[in-house]
Amino acid sequence: MLLALLQNYHIWILEMRVVSSLVLLGLVGFFLHLYNTVWLKSVRLRRKLQMQGLKGPTPSLLYGNLAEMQKIQLQAQKSPNHSEFVAHDYTSSLFPYFEHWRKEYGLIYTYSTGLRQHLYVNQPELVKEMNQCNSLDLGKPSYVSKRLAPMLGNGILRSNGIFWLQQRKIVAPEFFTDKVKAMVGLMLESAQPLLRKWEECIEVQGGMRAEIQVDEHLRGFSADVIARACFGSSYSKGKEIFSKLRSLQEIMSHQPFLFGSFSNLGGLKRQKEISCLEREIESLIWETVKEREREGLETSSSEKDLLQLILVGAMSDQSLGKGKDSSKRFIVDNCKNIYFAGHESTGVAASWCLMLLALHPEWQSRIRTELAEVCPDGQLDANSLAQLKTINMVIQEVMRLYPPAAFVSREALEDTQVGNISIPKGVYLWTLIPTLHRDTDIWGQDANEFKPERFIDGVSKACKFPQAYIPFGLGPRTCLGKNFAMVQLKVVLSLIISKFTFSLSPKYRHSPAFKMIVEPGNGVHILIQKSHL
Ligand code: HEM
């Protein structure tokens, strides 16, 4: 009996030894695999770039250059230099490590975050090649897309390859110039509540100067425009959807989605909130689609809103994939994409415009004079808007100095040639738009000054290298809503300037902040009064 027990014990010990050796072997194999596929891969990528003469800061084993980035950022926070608004290039406070390395390594350099290998590309010729590259092998960085998935799904903003191309074909025609012209009426309508509110604020002050923080008003205007353009007859449901999308964006903007590590992705509670909002938004959009289907899709073309057109496009395009689910995903994701792309960036651009116009009242006067000449009856329409050259120049100059989108980014989805550089699969490319827009070699010694007159004969005459002016990107992935945004900005600025004069309030604190796009961190406070034409 005792012998049998001892024998069993020995067998058990033997088994345990075999199991632990197997586990150990598995672990060693796993780490070897990780070392080979992840770490060595990143070393190989860097070597391929270095062999082409590209340099950059030396990365550490696991974290790449993240620690150095953090250190440089902390130093920059200790010595803020925001006093001169216009001369202040926000990259020096928001992304100081890029400035630091640019001084050391020039306009193209390598760096890594964790095991990801990046290439900073701010040399104008290469920026042009990268943006105009037609190959589907260059796409939007997939790791950023994954992090933004609850907001944007696999819609046009972040998808890649054939799927992106199909979506672009369906959505692009809805933003052609004649379609945008037809939306001027709804833009004028959307601006009315903002104008009324500002007039009321002045009345409350007995007709004297009133202080206003403009940002929420402009965001509201922009959300209203996009809700009307997108949802038309289902406008009130559109507003509900958009207010939930705004909450989603608020929650997500607290997460580091560009360079941070996954450990920072937010607590479980936040993830739960995100999933819950995602489900609510999806079901609201889908309810609206169902209503449309019940009403019948074929309304007269003048009544067609973006949702309807996306709907027809999705239903009739077989290439999107089989089944209702893929059409459903297409519709839901693209409604979210158009909301995010369309509402936030335009609202923020309008805030920056008012900030710089408040600093430069002479440009308010010039716009006012032109408005009086072009539409003496005060009635704006698509034709008169097209003749407003001064306001166009001002918007172009604001978007040069304060482009809301800070980056153009790409990932080499396959080995790709960009200009004279071979980009190995897996490398991420980043162009910092504001730095390019203030490069004195491109714009001249006055690059840091607000001078809208530089655009008097268009972008090609304003600088040495027009392809380096990219507030809306360039090439196959250029912004689809560029015309839409420009017309919307012209509408709201013309209306504001025709009714009010304004200056910067002492409350204004210059602090650009990066929350997916670059916005005035503490808002734009202005002092307004009625204008006397
Ligand atoms: C001032 C306002 C705006 C700015 C500064 C802006 C800027 C940009 C930029 C920089 C890109 C990326 C280009 C690239 O990666 O190469 C982009 C893409 C896009 N934008 Fe805009 N945008 C604005 C307004 C709008 C509006 C109003 C809409 C629609 C209503 C819109 C729709 C899109 C879409 C759909 C894309 C993705 C295009 C693609 O990947 O094929 N944008 N925008």
PDB file of N, CA and C and ligand atoms in Angstrom, residues 130-131 140 155-159 164 167-168 171 175 222 226 229 306 334 337-350 395 399 402-410 433 470-486 488-489 517, ligand 1:
ATOM      1  N   MET A 130       4.252  62.311 -50.403  1.00  0.00           N
ATOM      2  CA  MET A 130       3.488  61.468 -49.481  1.00  0.00           C
ATOM      3  C   MET A 130       1.981  61.711 -49.658  1.00  0.00           C
ATOM      4  N   ASN A 131       1.601  62.990 -49.720  1.00  0.00           N
ATOM      5  CA  ASN A 131       0.176  63.313 -49.829  1.00  0.00           C
ATOM      6  C   ASN A 131      -0.404  62.915 -51.179  1.00  0.00           C
ATOM      7  N   LYS A 140      -4.214  55.258 -43.530  1.00  0.00           N
ATOM      8  CA  LYS A 140      -4.244  55.906 -42.218  1.00  0.00           C
ATOM      9  C   LYS A 140      -3.694  54.920 -41.177  1.00  0.00           C
ATOM     10  N   GLY A 155     -15.382  54.055 -40.915  1.00  0.00           N
ATOM     11  CA  GLY A 155     -15.884  54.997 -41.920  1.00  0.00           C
ATOM     12  C   GLY A 155     -14.759  55.605 -42.739  1.00  0.00           C
ATOM     13  N   ILE A 156     -15.129  56.551 -43.582  1.00  0.00           N
ATOM     14  CA  ILE A 156     -14.189  57.075 -44.588  1.00  0.00           C
ATOM     15  C   ILE A 156     -12.943  57.734 -43.995  1.00  0.00           C
ATOM     16  N   LEU A 157     -13.083  58.355 -42.814  1.00  0.00           N
ATOM     17  CA  LEU A 157     -11.946  59.079 -42.246  1.00  0.00           C
ATOM     18  C   LEU A 157     -10.765  58.169 -41.940  1.00  0.00           C
ATOM     19  N   ARG A 158     -11.056  56.934 -41.492  1.00  0.00           N
ATOM     20  CA  ARG A 158      -9.962  56.113 -41.014  1.00  0.00           C
ATOM     21  C   ARG A 158      -9.802  54.778 -41.730  1.00  0.00           C
ATOM     22  N   SER A 159     -10.699  54.480 -42.692  1.00  0.00           N
ATOM     23  CA  SER A 159     -10.562  53.176 -43.339  1.00  0.00           C
ATOM     24  C   SER A 159      -9.459  53.231 -44.391  1.00  0.00           C
ATOM     25  N   TRP A 164     -12.003  51.870 -48.309  1.00  0.00           N
ATOM     26  CA  TRP A 164     -11.987  53.338 -48.249  1.00  0.00           C
ATOM     27  C   TRP A 164     -12.367  53.923 -49.616  1.00  0.00           C
ATOM     28  N   GLN A 167     -16.015  53.824 -50.280  1.00  0.00           N
ATOM     29  CA  GLN A 167     -16.751  54.811 -49.476  1.00  0.00           C
ATOM     30  C   GLN A 167     -16.545  56.209 -50.045  1.00  0.00           C
ATOM     31  N   ARG A 168     -15.320  56.499 -50.447  1.00  0.00           N
ATOM     32  CA  ARG A 168     -15.009  57.833 -50.988  1.00  0.00           C
ATOM     33  C   ARG A 168     -15.847  58.084 -52.253  1.00  0.00           C
ATOM     34  N   VAL A 171     -19.446  58.898 -51.052  1.00  0.00           N
ATOM     35  CA  VAL A 171     -19.668  60.117 -50.260  1.00  0.00           C
ATOM     36  C   VAL A 171     -19.217  61.397 -50.994  1.00  0.00           C
ATOM     37  N   PHE A 175     -20.381  66.387 -51.772  1.00  0.00           N
ATOM     38  CA  PHE A 175     -19.715  67.635 -51.371  1.00  0.00           C
ATOM     39  C   PHE A 175     -19.207  68.429 -52.571  1.00  0.00           C
ATOM     40  N   SER A 222     -22.166  75.210 -35.995  1.00  0.00           N
ATOM     41  CA  SER A 222     -21.596  74.218 -36.902  1.00  0.00           C
ATOM     42  C   SER A 222     -22.333  72.874 -36.790  1.00  0.00           C
ATOM     43  N   ILE A 226     -24.488  70.952 -39.807  1.00  0.00           N
ATOM     44  CA  ILE A 226     -24.233  69.576 -40.236  1.00  0.00           C
ATOM     45  C   ILE A 226     -25.462  68.700 -39.971  1.00  0.00           C
ATOM     46  N   ALA A 229     -27.808  69.544 -42.814  1.00  0.00           N
ATOM     47  CA  ALA A 229     -27.321  69.034 -44.098  1.00  0.00           C
ATOM     48  C   ALA A 229     -27.405  67.515 -44.131  1.00  0.00           C
ATOM     49  N   LEU A 306     -27.970  64.547 -46.832  1.00  0.00           N
ATOM     50  CA  LEU A 306     -26.824  63.640 -46.914  1.00  0.00           C
ATOM     51  C   LEU A 306     -27.153  62.215 -46.507  1.00  0.00           C
ATOM     52  N   ASN A 334     -20.467  56.258 -41.398  1.00  0.00           N
ATOM     53  CA  ASN A 334     -20.245  57.493 -42.150  1.00  0.00           C
ATOM     54  C   ASN A 334     -21.023  58.671 -41.596  1.00  0.00           C
ATOM     55  N   ASN A 337     -18.699  59.778 -38.978  1.00  0.00           N
ATOM     56  CA  ASN A 337     -17.516  60.412 -39.568  1.00  0.00           C
ATOM     57  C   ASN A 337     -17.810  61.821 -40.029  1.00  0.00           C
ATOM     58  N   ILE A 338     -18.953  61.995 -40.688  1.00  0.00           N
ATOM     59  CA  ILE A 338     -19.270  63.326 -41.222  1.00  0.00           C
ATOM     60  C   ILE A 338     -19.542  64.288 -40.087  1.00  0.00           C
ATOM     61  N   TYR A 339     -20.187  63.786 -39.040  1.00  0.00           N
ATOM     62  CA  TYR A 339     -20.419  64.650 -37.886  1.00  0.00           C
ATOM     63  C   TYR A 339     -19.083  65.109 -37.318  1.00  0.00           C
ATOM     64  N   PHE A 340     -18.187  64.146 -37.026  1.00  0.00           N
ATOM     65  CA  PHE A 340     -16.938  64.521 -36.370  1.00  0.00           C
ATOM     66  C   PHE A 340     -16.096  65.412 -37.276  1.00  0.00           C
ATOM     67  N   ALA A 341     -15.928  64.951 -38.540  1.00  0.00           N
ATOM     68  CA  ALA A 341     -15.069  65.709 -39.460  1.00  0.00           C
ATOM     69  C   ALA A 341     -15.642  67.094 -39.700  1.00  0.00           C
ATOM     70  N   GLY A 342     -16.981  67.169 -39.782  1.00  0.00           N
ATOM     71  CA  GLY A 342     -17.604  68.400 -40.230  1.00  0.00           C
ATOM     72  C   GLY A 342     -17.850  69.417 -39.145  1.00  0.00           C
ATOM     73  N   HIS A 343     -18.172  68.963 -37.957  1.00  0.00           N
ATOM     74  CA  HIS A 343     -18.684  69.920 -36.982  1.00  0.00           C
ATOM     75  C   HIS A 343     -17.583  70.543 -36.132  1.00  0.00           C
ATOM     76  N   GLU A 344     -16.709  69.677 -35.626  1.00  0.00           N
ATOM     77  CA  GLU A 344     -15.715  70.147 -34.671  1.00  0.00           C
ATOM     78  C   GLU A 344     -14.675  71.058 -35.332  1.00  0.00           C
ATOM     79  N   SER A 345     -14.122  70.574 -36.455  1.00  0.00           N
ATOM     80  CA  SER A 345     -13.026  71.327 -37.077  1.00  0.00           C
ATOM     81  C   SER A 345     -13.504  72.691 -37.567  1.00  0.00           C
ATOM     82  N   THR A 346     -14.727  72.761 -38.103  1.00  0.00           N
ATOM     83  CA  THR A 346     -15.202  74.043 -38.628  1.00  0.00           C
ATOM     84  C   THR A 346     -15.502  75.004 -37.477  1.00  0.00           C
ATOM     85  N   GLY A 347     -16.104  74.483 -36.406  1.00  0.00           N
ATOM     86  CA  GLY A 347     -16.390  75.331 -35.241  1.00  0.00           C
ATOM     87  C   GLY A 347     -15.107  75.915 -34.674  1.00  0.00           C
ATOM     88  N   VAL A 348     -14.084  75.061 -34.546  1.00  0.00           N
ATOM     89  CA  VAL A 348     -12.811  75.516 -33.984  1.00  0.00           C
ATOM     90  C   VAL A 348     -12.120  76.512 -34.930  1.00  0.00           C
ATOM     91  N   ALA A 349     -12.183  76.246 -36.232  1.00  0.00           N
ATOM     92  CA  ALA A 349     -11.575  77.181 -37.202  1.00  0.00           C
ATOM     93  C   ALA A 349     -12.238  78.554 -37.065  1.00  0.00           C
ATOM     94  N   ALA A 350     -13.567  78.561 -36.868  1.00  0.00           N
ATOM     95  CA  ALA A 350     -14.277  79.844 -36.722  1.00  0.00           C
ATOM     96  C   ALA A 350     -13.809  80.560 -35.449  1.00  0.00           C
ATOM     97  N   ILE A 395      -9.506  83.843 -43.957  1.00  0.00           N
ATOM     98  CA  ILE A 395      -9.673  82.444 -43.510  1.00  0.00           C
ATOM     99  C   ILE A 395      -8.421  81.633 -43.875  1.00  0.00           C
ATOM    100  N   MET A 399      -6.062  79.694 -41.189  1.00  0.00           N
ATOM    101  CA  MET A 399      -5.815  78.244 -41.291  1.00  0.00           C
ATOM    102  C   MET A 399      -4.332  77.935 -41.530  1.00  0.00           C
ATOM    103  N   TYR A 402      -3.142  78.762 -37.579  1.00  0.00           N
ATOM    104  CA  TYR A 402      -3.785  77.889 -36.589  1.00  0.00           C
ATOM    105  C   TYR A 402      -4.608  76.792 -37.268  1.00  0.00           C
ATOM    106  N   PRO A 403      -3.932  75.895 -38.005  1.00  0.00           N
ATOM    107  CA  PRO A 403      -4.693  74.820 -38.650  1.00  0.00           C
ATOM    108  C   PRO A 403      -5.294  73.890 -37.590  1.00  0.00           C
ATOM    109  N   PRO A 404      -6.624  73.681 -37.578  1.00  0.00           N
ATOM    110  CA  PRO A 404      -7.191  72.829 -36.520  1.00  0.00           C
ATOM    111  C   PRO A 404      -6.648  71.396 -36.570  1.00  0.00           C
ATOM    112  N   ALA A 405      -6.415  70.866 -37.768  1.00  0.00           N
ATOM    113  CA  ALA A 405      -5.838  69.515 -37.854  1.00  0.00           C
ATOM    114  C   ALA A 405      -4.328  69.666 -37.789  1.00  0.00           C
ATOM    115  N   ALA A 406      -3.708  69.060 -36.757  1.00  0.00           N
ATOM    116  CA  ALA A 406      -2.274  69.268 -36.564  1.00  0.00           C
ATOM    117  C   ALA A 406      -1.418  68.381 -37.461  1.00  0.00           C
ATOM    118  N   PHE A 407      -1.956  67.207 -37.814  1.00  0.00           N
ATOM    119  CA  PHE A 407      -1.122  66.250 -38.539  1.00  0.00           C
ATOM    120  C   PHE A 407      -1.757  65.758 -39.827  1.00  0.00           C
ATOM    121  N   VAL A 408      -0.901  65.376 -40.753  1.00  0.00           N
ATOM    122  CA  VAL A 408      -1.299  64.408 -41.770  1.00  0.00           C
ATOM    123  C   VAL A 408      -0.496  63.165 -41.411  1.00  0.00           C
ATOM    124  N   SER A 409      -1.169  62.028 -41.317  1.00  0.00           N
ATOM    125  CA  SER A 409      -0.452  60.818 -40.907  1.00  0.00           C
ATOM    126  C   SER A 409      -0.759  59.665 -41.857  1.00  0.00           C
ATOM    127  N   ARG A 410       0.211  58.815 -42.036  1.00  0.00           N
ATOM    128  CA  ARG A 410       0.044  57.647 -42.901  1.00  0.00           C
ATOM    129  C   ARG A 410       0.773  56.457 -42.295  1.00  0.00           C
ATOM    130  N   ILE A 433       1.544  69.852 -39.598  1.00  0.00           N
ATOM    131  CA  ILE A 433       1.054  70.912 -40.492  1.00  0.00           C
ATOM    132  C   ILE A 433       1.478  72.320 -40.024  1.00  0.00           C
ATOM    133  N   ILE A 470      -1.343  72.958 -46.366  1.00  0.00           N
ATOM    134  CA  ILE A 470      -2.233  71.794 -46.336  1.00  0.00           C
ATOM    135  C   ILE A 470      -3.194  71.762 -45.138  1.00  0.00           C
ATOM    136  N   PRO A 471      -3.943  72.855 -44.900  1.00  0.00           N
ATOM    137  CA  PRO A 471      -4.881  72.772 -43.765  1.00  0.00           C
ATOM    138  C   PRO A 471      -5.941  71.697 -43.986  1.00  0.00           C
ATOM    139  N   PHE A 472      -6.233  71.391 -45.252  1.00  0.00           N
ATOM    140  CA  PHE A 472      -7.229  70.350 -45.557  1.00  0.00           C
ATOM    141  C   PHE A 472      -6.570  69.101 -46.141  1.00  0.00           C
ATOM    142  N   GLY A 473      -5.260  68.968 -45.995  1.00  0.00           N
ATOM    143  CA  GLY A 473      -4.559  67.860 -46.626  1.00  0.00           C
ATOM    144  C   GLY A 473      -4.421  68.123 -48.120  1.00  0.00           C
ATOM    145  N   LEU A 474      -4.061  67.085 -48.860  1.00  0.00           N
ATOM    146  CA  LEU A 474      -3.787  67.232 -50.288  1.00  0.00           C
ATOM    147  C   LEU A 474      -3.832  65.827 -50.906  1.00  0.00           C
ATOM    148  N   GLY A 475      -4.172  65.756 -52.174  1.00  0.00           N
ATOM    149  CA  GLY A 475      -4.092  64.467 -52.855  1.00  0.00           C
ATOM    150  C   GLY A 475      -5.316  63.601 -52.631  1.00  0.00           C
ATOM    151  N   PRO A 476      -5.167  62.289 -52.840  1.00  0.00           N
ATOM    152  CA  PRO A 476      -6.348  61.410 -52.829  1.00  0.00           C
ATOM    153  C   PRO A 476      -7.133  61.412 -51.519  1.00  0.00           C
ATOM    154  N   ARG A 477      -6.489  61.731 -50.395  1.00  0.00           N
ATOM    155  CA  ARG A 477      -7.228  61.703 -49.126  1.00  0.00           C
ATOM    156  C   ARG A 477      -7.538  63.109 -48.625  1.00  0.00           C
ATOM    157  N   THR A 478      -7.492  64.066 -49.532  1.00  0.00           N
ATOM    158  CA  THR A 478      -7.765  65.431 -49.120  1.00  0.00           C
ATOM    159  C   THR A 478      -9.168  65.539 -48.522  1.00  0.00           C
ATOM    160  N   CYS A 479      -9.368  66.559 -47.692  1.00  0.00           N
ATOM    161  CA  CYS A 479     -10.637  66.721 -46.982  1.00  0.00           C
ATOM    162  C   CYS A 479     -11.806  66.801 -47.963  1.00  0.00           C
ATOM    163  N   LEU A 480     -12.832  65.992 -47.707  1.00  0.00           N
ATOM    164  CA  LEU A 480     -14.005  66.010 -48.599  1.00  0.00           C
ATOM    165  C   LEU A 480     -14.861  67.238 -48.366  1.00  0.00           C
ATOM    166  N   GLY A 481     -14.784  67.775 -47.157  1.00  0.00           N
ATOM    167  CA  GLY A 481     -15.681  68.873 -46.808  1.00  0.00           C
ATOM    168  C   GLY A 481     -15.029  70.241 -46.944  1.00  0.00           C
ATOM    169  N   LYS A 482     -13.929  70.321 -47.699  1.00  0.00           N
ATOM    170  CA  LYS A 482     -13.192  71.587 -47.798  1.00  0.00           C
ATOM    171  C   LYS A 482     -14.096  72.734 -48.279  1.00  0.00           C
ATOM    172  N   ASN A 483     -14.818  72.536 -49.380  1.00  0.00           N
ATOM    173  CA  ASN A 483     -15.707  73.588 -49.901  1.00  0.00           C
ATOM    174  C   ASN A 483     -16.796  73.914 -48.898  1.00  0.00           C
ATOM    175  N   PHE A 484     -17.351  72.849 -48.359  1.00  0.00           N
ATOM    176  CA  PHE A 484     -18.430  72.980 -47.375  1.00  0.00           C
ATOM    177  C   PHE A 484     -17.965  73.840 -46.198  1.00  0.00           C
ATOM    178  N   ALA A 485     -16.757  73.521 -45.677  1.00  0.00           N
ATOM    179  CA  ALA A 485     -16.231  74.251 -44.519  1.00  0.00           C
ATOM    180  C   ALA A 485     -15.951  75.707 -44.881  1.00  0.00           C
ATOM    181  N   MET A 486     -15.347  75.927 -46.049  1.00  0.00           N
ATOM    182  CA  MET A 486     -14.994  77.299 -46.442  1.00  0.00           C
ATOM    183  C   MET A 486     -16.260  78.154 -46.584  1.00  0.00           C
ATOM    184  N   GLN A 488     -19.181  77.629 -45.188  1.00  0.00           N
ATOM    185  CA  GLN A 488     -19.778  77.788 -43.858  1.00  0.00           C
ATOM    186  C   GLN A 488     -19.053  78.871 -43.049  1.00  0.00           C
ATOM    187  N   LEU A 489     -17.715  78.880 -43.130  1.00  0.00           N
ATOM    188  CA  LEU A 489     -16.940  79.897 -42.410  1.00  0.00           C
ATOM    189  C   LEU A 489     -17.229  81.287 -42.965  1.00  0.00           C
ATOM    190  N   ILE A 517      -8.222  67.639 -32.243  1.00  0.00           N
ATOM    191  CA  ILE A 517      -7.793  68.751 -33.080  1.00  0.00           C
ATOM    192  C   ILE A 517      -7.287  69.861 -32.151  1.00  0.00           C
TER     193      ILE A 517
HETATM  194  C1  HEM B   1     -12.063  73.884 -41.124  1.00  0.00           C
HETATM  195  C2  HEM B   1     -12.601  72.721 -41.250  1.00  0.00           C
HETATM  196  C3  HEM B   1     -11.888  71.459 -41.666  1.00  0.00           C
HETATM  197  C4  HEM B   1     -10.555  71.150 -41.628  1.00  0.00           C
HETATM  198  C5  HEM B   1      -9.402  72.004 -41.126  1.00  0.00           C
HETATM  199  C6  HEM B   1     -10.424  69.810 -42.171  1.00  0.00           C
HETATM  200  C7  HEM B   1      -9.217  69.156 -42.327  1.00  0.00           C
HETATM  201  C8  HEM B   1      -9.102  67.867 -42.799  1.00  0.00           C
HETATM  202  C9  HEM B   1      -7.850  67.154 -42.919  1.00  0.00           C
HETATM  203  C10 HEM B   1      -6.468  67.712 -42.575  1.00  0.00           C
HETATM  204  C11 HEM B   1      -8.126  65.920 -43.386  1.00  0.00           C
HETATM  205  C12 HEM B   1      -7.132  64.773 -43.573  1.00  0.00           C
HETATM  206  C13 HEM B   1      -6.416  64.834 -44.892  1.00  0.00           C
HETATM  207  C14 HEM B   1      -5.381  63.749 -45.019  1.00  0.00           C
HETATM  208  O1  HEM B   1      -5.247  62.869 -44.180  1.00  0.00           O
HETATM  209  O2  HEM B   1      -4.664  63.804 -46.015  1.00  0.00           O
HETATM  210  C15 HEM B   1      -9.570  65.831 -43.562  1.00  0.00           C
HETATM  211  C16 HEM B   1     -10.224  64.725 -44.025  1.00  0.00           C
HETATM  212  C17 HEM B   1     -11.605  64.658 -44.168  1.00  0.00           C
HETATM  213  N1  HEM B   1     -12.510  65.659 -43.940  1.00  0.00           N
HETATM  214 FE1  HEM B   1     -12.091  67.528 -43.313  1.00  0.00          FE
HETATM  215  N2  HEM B   1     -11.665  69.343 -42.496  1.00  0.00           N
HETATM  216  C18 HEM B   1     -12.600  70.309 -42.213  1.00  0.00           C
HETATM  217  C19 HEM B   1     -13.964  70.260 -42.417  1.00  0.00           C
HETATM  218  C20 HEM B   1     -14.645  69.180 -42.920  1.00  0.00           C
HETATM  219  C21 HEM B   1     -16.072  69.130 -43.156  1.00  0.00           C
HETATM  220  C22 HEM B   1     -17.033  70.290 -42.951  1.00  0.00           C
HETATM  221  C23 HEM B   1     -16.360  67.868 -43.608  1.00  0.00           C
HETATM  222  C24 HEM B   1     -17.689  67.263 -43.979  1.00  0.00           C
HETATM  223  C25 HEM B   1     -18.849  67.747 -43.758  1.00  0.00           C
HETATM  224  C26 HEM B   1     -15.110  67.140 -43.679  1.00  0.00           C
HETATM  225  C27 HEM B   1     -14.979  65.846 -44.103  1.00  0.00           C
HETATM  226  C28 HEM B   1     -13.780  65.171 -44.205  1.00  0.00           C
HETATM  227  C29 HEM B   1     -13.683  63.786 -44.625  1.00  0.00           C
HETATM  228  C30 HEM B   1     -14.858  62.872 -44.981  1.00  0.00           C
HETATM  229  C31 HEM B   1     -12.306  63.464 -44.618  1.00  0.00           C
HETATM  230  C32 HEM B   1     -11.690  62.114 -44.950  1.00  0.00           C
HETATM  231  C33 HEM B   1     -11.294  62.053 -46.407  1.00  0.00           C
HETATM  232  C34 HEM B   1     -10.647  60.716 -46.761  1.00  0.00           C
HETATM  233  O3  HEM B   1      -9.906  60.164 -45.941  1.00  0.00           O
HETATM  234  O4  HEM B   1     -10.888  60.266 -47.876  1.00  0.00           O
HETATM  235  N3  HEM B   1     -14.096  67.967 -43.245  1.00  0.00           N
HETATM  236  N4  HEM B   1     -10.131  67.038 -43.199  1.00  0.00           N
END
